[in-house]
mmCIF file of C-alpha atoms in Angstrom:
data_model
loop_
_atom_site.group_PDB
_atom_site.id
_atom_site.type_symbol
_atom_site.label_atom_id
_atom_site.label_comp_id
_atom_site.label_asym_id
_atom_site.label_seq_id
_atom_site.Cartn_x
_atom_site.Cartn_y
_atom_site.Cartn_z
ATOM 1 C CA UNK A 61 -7.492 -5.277 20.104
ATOM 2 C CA UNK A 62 -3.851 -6.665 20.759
ATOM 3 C CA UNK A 63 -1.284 -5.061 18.392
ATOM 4 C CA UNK A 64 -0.300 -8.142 15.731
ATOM 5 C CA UNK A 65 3.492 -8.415 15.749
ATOM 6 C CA UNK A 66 5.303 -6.200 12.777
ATOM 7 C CA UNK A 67 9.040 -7.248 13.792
ATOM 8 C CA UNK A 68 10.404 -6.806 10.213
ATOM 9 C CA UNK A 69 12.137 -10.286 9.890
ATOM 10 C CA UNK A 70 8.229 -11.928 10.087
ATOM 11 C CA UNK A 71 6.288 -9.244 8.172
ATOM 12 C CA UNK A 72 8.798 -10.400 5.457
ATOM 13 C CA UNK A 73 8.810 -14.153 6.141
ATOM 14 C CA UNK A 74 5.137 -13.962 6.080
ATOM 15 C CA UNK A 75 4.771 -11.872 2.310
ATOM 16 C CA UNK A 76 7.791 -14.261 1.256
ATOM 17 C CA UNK A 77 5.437 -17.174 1.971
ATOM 18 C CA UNK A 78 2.519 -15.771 0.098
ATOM 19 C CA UNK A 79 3.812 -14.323 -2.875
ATOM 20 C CA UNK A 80 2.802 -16.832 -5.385
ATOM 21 C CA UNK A 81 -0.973 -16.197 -4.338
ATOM 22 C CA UNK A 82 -0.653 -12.572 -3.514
ATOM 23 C CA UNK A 83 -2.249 -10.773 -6.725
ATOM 24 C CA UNK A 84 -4.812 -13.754 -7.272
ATOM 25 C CA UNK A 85 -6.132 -12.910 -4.022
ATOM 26 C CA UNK A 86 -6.103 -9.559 -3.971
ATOM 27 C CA UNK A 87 -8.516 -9.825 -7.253
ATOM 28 C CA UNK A 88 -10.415 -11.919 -5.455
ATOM 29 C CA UNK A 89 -10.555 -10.678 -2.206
ATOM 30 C CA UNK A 90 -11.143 -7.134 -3.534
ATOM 31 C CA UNK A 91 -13.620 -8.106 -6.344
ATOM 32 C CA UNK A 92 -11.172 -6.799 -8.418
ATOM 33 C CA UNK A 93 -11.312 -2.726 -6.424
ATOM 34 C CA UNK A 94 -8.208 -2.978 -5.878
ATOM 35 C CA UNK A 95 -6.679 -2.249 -9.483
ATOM 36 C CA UNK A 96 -9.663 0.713 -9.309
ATOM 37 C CA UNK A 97 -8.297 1.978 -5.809
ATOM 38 C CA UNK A 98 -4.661 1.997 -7.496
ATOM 39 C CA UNK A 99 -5.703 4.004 -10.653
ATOM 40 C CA UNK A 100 -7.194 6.484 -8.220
ATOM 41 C CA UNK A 101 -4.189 7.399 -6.164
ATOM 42 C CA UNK A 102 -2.005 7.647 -9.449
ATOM 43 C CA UNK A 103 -4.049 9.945 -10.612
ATOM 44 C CA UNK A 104 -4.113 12.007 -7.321
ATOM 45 C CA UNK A 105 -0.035 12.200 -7.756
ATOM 46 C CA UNK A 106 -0.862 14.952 -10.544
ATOM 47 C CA UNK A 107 2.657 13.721 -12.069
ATOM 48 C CA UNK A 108 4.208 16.731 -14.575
ATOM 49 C CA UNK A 109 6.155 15.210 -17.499
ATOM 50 C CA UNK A 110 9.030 12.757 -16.771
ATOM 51 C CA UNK A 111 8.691 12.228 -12.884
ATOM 52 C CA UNK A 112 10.491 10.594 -10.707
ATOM 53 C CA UNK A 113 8.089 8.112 -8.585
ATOM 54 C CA UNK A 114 8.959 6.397 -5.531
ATOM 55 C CA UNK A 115 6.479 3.356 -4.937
ATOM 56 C CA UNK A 116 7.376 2.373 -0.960
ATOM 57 C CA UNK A 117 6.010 -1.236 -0.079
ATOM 58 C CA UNK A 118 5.852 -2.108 -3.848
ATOM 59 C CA UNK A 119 5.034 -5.509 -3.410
ATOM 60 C CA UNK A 120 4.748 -7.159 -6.751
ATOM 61 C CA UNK A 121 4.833 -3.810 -8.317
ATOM 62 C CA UNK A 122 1.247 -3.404 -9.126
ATOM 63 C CA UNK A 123 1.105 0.505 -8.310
ATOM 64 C CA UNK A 124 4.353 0.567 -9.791
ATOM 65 C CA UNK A 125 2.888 -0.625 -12.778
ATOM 66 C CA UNK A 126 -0.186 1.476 -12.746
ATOM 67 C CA UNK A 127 2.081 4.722 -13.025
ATOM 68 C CA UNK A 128 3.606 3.876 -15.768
ATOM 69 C CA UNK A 129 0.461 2.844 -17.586
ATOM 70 C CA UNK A 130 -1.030 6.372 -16.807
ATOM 71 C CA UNK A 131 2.177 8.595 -17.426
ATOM 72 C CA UNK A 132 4.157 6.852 -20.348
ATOM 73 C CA UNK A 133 7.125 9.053 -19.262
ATOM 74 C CA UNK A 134 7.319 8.758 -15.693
ATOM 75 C CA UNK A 135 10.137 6.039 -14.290
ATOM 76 C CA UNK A 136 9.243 4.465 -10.463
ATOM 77 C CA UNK A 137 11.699 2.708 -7.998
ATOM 78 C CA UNK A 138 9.557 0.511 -6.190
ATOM 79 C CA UNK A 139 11.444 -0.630 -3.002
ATOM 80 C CA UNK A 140 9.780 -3.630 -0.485
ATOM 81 C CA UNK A 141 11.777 -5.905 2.083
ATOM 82 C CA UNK A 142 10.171 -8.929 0.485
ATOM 83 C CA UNK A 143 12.526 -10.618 -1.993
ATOM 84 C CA UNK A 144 10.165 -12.964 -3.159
ATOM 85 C CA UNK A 145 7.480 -10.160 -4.000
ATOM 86 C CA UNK A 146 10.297 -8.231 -5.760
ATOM 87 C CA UNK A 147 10.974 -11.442 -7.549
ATOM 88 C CA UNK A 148 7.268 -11.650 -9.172
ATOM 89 C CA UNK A 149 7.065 -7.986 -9.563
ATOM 90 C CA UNK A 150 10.407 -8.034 -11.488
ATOM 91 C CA UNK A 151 9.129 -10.549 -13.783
ATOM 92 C CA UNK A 152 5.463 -8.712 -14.347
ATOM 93 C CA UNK A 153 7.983 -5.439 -14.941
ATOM 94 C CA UNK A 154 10.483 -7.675 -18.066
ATOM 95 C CA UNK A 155 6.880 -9.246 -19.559
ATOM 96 C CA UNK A 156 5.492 -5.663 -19.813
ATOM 97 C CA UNK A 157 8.916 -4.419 -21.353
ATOM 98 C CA UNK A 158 9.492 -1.944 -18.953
ATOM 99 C CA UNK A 159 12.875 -2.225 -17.764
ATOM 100 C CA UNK A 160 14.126 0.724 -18.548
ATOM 101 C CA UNK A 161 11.206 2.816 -16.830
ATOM 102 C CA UNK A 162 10.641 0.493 -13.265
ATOM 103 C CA UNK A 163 13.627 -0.355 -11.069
ATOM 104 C CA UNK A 164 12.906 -2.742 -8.321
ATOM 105 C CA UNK A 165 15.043 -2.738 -5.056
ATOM 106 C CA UNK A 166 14.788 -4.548 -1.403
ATOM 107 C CA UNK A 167 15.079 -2.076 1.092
ATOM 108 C CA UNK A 168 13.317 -1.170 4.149
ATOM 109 C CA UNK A 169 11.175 1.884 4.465
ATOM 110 C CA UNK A 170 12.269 3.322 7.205
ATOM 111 C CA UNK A 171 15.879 3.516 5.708
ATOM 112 C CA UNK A 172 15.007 4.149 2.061
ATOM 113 C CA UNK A 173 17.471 3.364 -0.308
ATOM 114 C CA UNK A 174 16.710 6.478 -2.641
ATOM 115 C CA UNK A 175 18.752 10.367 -2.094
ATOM 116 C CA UNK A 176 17.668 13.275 -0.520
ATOM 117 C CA UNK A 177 14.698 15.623 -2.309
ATOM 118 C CA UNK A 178 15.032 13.085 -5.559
ATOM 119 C CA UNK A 179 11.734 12.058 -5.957
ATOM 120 C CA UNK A 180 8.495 14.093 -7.454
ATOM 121 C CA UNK A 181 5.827 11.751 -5.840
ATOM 122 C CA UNK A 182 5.228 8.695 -3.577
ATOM 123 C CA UNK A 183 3.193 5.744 -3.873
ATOM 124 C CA UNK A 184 2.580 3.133 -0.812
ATOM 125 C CA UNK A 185 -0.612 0.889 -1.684
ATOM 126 C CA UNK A 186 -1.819 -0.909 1.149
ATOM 127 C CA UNK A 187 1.941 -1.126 2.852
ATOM 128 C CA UNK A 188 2.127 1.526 5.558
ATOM 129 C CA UNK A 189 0.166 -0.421 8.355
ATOM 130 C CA UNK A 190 2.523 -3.369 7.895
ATOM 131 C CA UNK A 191 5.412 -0.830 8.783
ATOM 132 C CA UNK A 192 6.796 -1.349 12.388
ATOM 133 C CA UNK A 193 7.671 2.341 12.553
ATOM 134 C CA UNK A 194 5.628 4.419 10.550
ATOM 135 C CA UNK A 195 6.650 7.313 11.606
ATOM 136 C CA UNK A 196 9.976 7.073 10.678
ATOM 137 C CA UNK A 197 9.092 5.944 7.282
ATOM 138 C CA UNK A 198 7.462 8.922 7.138
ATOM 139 C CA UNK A 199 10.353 10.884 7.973
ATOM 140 C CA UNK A 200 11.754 9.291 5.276
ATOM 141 C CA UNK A 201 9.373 9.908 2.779
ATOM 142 C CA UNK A 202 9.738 13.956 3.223
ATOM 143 C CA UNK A 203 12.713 13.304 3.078
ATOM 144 C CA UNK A 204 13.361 11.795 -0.209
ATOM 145 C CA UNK A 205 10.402 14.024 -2.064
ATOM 146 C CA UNK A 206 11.331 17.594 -3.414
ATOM 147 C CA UNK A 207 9.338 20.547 -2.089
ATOM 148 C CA UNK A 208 5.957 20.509 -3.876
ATOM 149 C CA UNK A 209 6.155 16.593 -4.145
ATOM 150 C CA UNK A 210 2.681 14.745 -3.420
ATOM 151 C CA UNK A 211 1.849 11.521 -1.751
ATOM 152 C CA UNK A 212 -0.536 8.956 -1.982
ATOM 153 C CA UNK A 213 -1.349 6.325 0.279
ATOM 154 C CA UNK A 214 -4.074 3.513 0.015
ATOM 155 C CA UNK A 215 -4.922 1.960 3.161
ATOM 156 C CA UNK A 216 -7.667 -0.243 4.200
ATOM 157 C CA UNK A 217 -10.178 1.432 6.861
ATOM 158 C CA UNK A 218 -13.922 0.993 7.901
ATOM 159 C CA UNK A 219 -17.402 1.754 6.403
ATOM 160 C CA UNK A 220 -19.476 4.828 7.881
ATOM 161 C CA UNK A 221 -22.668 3.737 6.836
ATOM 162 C CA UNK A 222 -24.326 1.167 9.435
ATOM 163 C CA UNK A 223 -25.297 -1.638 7.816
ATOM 164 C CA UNK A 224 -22.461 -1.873 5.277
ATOM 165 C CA UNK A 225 -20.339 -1.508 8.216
ATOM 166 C CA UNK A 226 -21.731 -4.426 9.780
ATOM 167 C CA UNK A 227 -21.561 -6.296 7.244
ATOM 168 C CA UNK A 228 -18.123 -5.633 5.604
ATOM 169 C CA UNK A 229 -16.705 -6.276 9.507
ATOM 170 C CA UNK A 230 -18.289 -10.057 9.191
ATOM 171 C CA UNK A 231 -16.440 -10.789 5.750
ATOM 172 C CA UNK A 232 -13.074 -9.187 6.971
ATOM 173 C CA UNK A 233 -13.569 -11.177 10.292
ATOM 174 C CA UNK A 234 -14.369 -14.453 9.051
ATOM 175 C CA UNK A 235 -14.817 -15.147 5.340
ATOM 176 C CA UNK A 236 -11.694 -13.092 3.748
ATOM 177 C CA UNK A 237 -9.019 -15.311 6.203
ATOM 178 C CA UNK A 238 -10.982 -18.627 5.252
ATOM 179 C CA UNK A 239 -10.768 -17.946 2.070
ATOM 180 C CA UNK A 240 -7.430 -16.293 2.165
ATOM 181 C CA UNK A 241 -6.151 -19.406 4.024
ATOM 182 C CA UNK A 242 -7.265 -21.638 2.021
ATOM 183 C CA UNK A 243 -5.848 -20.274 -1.681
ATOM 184 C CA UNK A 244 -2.706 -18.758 0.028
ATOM 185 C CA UNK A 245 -2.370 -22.285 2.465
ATOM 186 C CA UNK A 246 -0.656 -19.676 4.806
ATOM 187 C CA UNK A 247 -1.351 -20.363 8.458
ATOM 188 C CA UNK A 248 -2.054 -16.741 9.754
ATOM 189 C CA UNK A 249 -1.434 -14.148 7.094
ATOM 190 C CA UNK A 250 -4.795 -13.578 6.080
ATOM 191 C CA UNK A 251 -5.755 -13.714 10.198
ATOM 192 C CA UNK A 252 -3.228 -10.485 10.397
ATOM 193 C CA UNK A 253 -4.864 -8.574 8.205
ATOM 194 C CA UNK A 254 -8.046 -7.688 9.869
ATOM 195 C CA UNK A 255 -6.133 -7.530 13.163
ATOM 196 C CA UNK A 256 -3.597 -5.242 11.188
ATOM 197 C CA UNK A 257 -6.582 -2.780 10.265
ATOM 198 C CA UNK A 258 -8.180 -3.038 12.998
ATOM 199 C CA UNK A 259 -5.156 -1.737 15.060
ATOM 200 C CA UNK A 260 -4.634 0.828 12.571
ATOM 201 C CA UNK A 261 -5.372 4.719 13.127
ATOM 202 C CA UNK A 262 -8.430 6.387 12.405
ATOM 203 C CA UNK A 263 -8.340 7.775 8.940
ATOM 204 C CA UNK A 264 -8.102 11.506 10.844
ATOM 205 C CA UNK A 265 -5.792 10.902 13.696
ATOM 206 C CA UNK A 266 -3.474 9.050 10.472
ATOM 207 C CA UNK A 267 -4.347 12.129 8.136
ATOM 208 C CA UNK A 268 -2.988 14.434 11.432
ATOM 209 C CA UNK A 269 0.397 11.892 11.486
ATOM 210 C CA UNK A 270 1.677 12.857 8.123
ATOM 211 C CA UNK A 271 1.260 16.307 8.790
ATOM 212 C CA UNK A 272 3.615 15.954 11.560
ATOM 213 C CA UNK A 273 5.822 14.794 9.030
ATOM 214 C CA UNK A 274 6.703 17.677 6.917
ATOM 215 C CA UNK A 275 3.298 17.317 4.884
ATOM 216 C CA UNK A 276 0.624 19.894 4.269
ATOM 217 C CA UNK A 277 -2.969 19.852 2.864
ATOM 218 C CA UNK A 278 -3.388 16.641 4.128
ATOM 219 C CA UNK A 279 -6.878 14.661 3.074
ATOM 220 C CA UNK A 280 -8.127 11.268 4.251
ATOM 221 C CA UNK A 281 -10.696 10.472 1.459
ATOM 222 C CA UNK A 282 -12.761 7.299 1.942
ATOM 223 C CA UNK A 283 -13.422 5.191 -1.497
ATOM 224 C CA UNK A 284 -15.937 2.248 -2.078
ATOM 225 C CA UNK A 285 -17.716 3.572 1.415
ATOM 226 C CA UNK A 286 -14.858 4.232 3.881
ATOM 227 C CA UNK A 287 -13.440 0.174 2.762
ATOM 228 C CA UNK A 288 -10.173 1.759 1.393
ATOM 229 C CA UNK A 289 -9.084 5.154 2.490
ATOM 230 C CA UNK A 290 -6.480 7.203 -0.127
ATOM 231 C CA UNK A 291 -4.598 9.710 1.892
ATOM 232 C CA UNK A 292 -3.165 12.271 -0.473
ATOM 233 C CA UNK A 293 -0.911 15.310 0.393
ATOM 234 C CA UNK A 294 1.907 17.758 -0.933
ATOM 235 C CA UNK A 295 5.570 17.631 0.790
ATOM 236 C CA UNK A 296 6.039 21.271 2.567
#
């Protein structure tokens, strides 16, 4: 399968243009997993009291949002390239009241806007495969976490068993980008998607990547049959 194109300038045109539809769909799409799969890899962070989050791809801030719901005390900086995601997540963030504990901020991941060793955990939610350098935001990410820090990533993957496999592979090839076309009335952003996963590493040769990145005890741990992997692991 050809590579989709991740230049950064039409990854962010192409969120930009789908904004207004993104968490609709998502719920939709998802059957409403999604805010499960979320809850899941906060809890994974293991966050002591008053942490420092970073939430990388925030989007419209929904894992930012599911930190703070879980740890009262914890503050996230959620940082995404997509103004107009920012824009809705920054007005879910003022109707929850939670200025003062989520900060949003357009960046780009693989030159993260945050200091060296000041965070206690990372967050990216279904963000990492849209990244055209991965590896450097990686890099990044050890390099903003303090030792002992731990990461959690959701990404999309594949079913083991068979059948489910089969046919989860017809309703990402053909029903989720009808549908997503239609409600989003975006051209080709729900056509990237499955082409995004699909060119996407394994969940073990992905687990192996972050290790390379200053990570250890590194886990690729498949949830809702292998659909959504959470990769979870503790900054060296």
């Amino acid at each position: 399968m050809t590579a989709p194109d991740k230049t950064p300038a039409r990854i962010s045109g192409m969120f930009d243009s789908i904004a207004p539809r993104y968490d609709l769909l998502n719920r939709v799409l998802s059957v409403g997993l999604d805010q499960k799969w979320r809850h899941r890899a906060v809890r994974e962070l293991k966050l002591g009291p008053c942490a420092r989050v970073l939430d990388l791809c925030t989007g419209t801030a929904d894992l930012a949002l599911a930190t703070t719901a879980q740890h009262p005390d914890a503050k996230v900086i959620g940082v995404d390239f997509s103004g107009a995601m920012l824009r809705l997540g920054l007005g879910k963030v003022r109707d929850a009241s939670l200025d003062t504990r989520v900060g949003l901020v357009r960046g780009d991941a693989t030159r993260i806007p945050v200091a060296d060793a000041s965070c206690d955990a990372a967050t990216i939610g279904f963000g990492i495969r849209n990244v055209a350098e991965p590896n450097q935001a990686l890099g990044e990410l050890a390099r903003v976490l303090k030792p002992g820090a731990r990461l959690a990533i959701l990404e999309f993957g594949q079913p083991r068993i068979p059948g489910i496999r089969t046919l989860y592979a017809w309703y990402f090839r053909y029903l989720l980008p009808a549908v997503g076309k239609l409600v989003s009335r975006h051209q080709s952003a729900y056509s990237y998607l499955p082409a995004s996963v699909g060119t996407f590493p394994p969940p073990a040769e992905f687990a192996r990547t972050i290790g390379n990145h200053g990570f250890v005890s590194v886990q690729a741990v498949p949830l809702t049959f292998g659909i959504v992997y959470l990769y979870v692991a503790t900054r060296r």
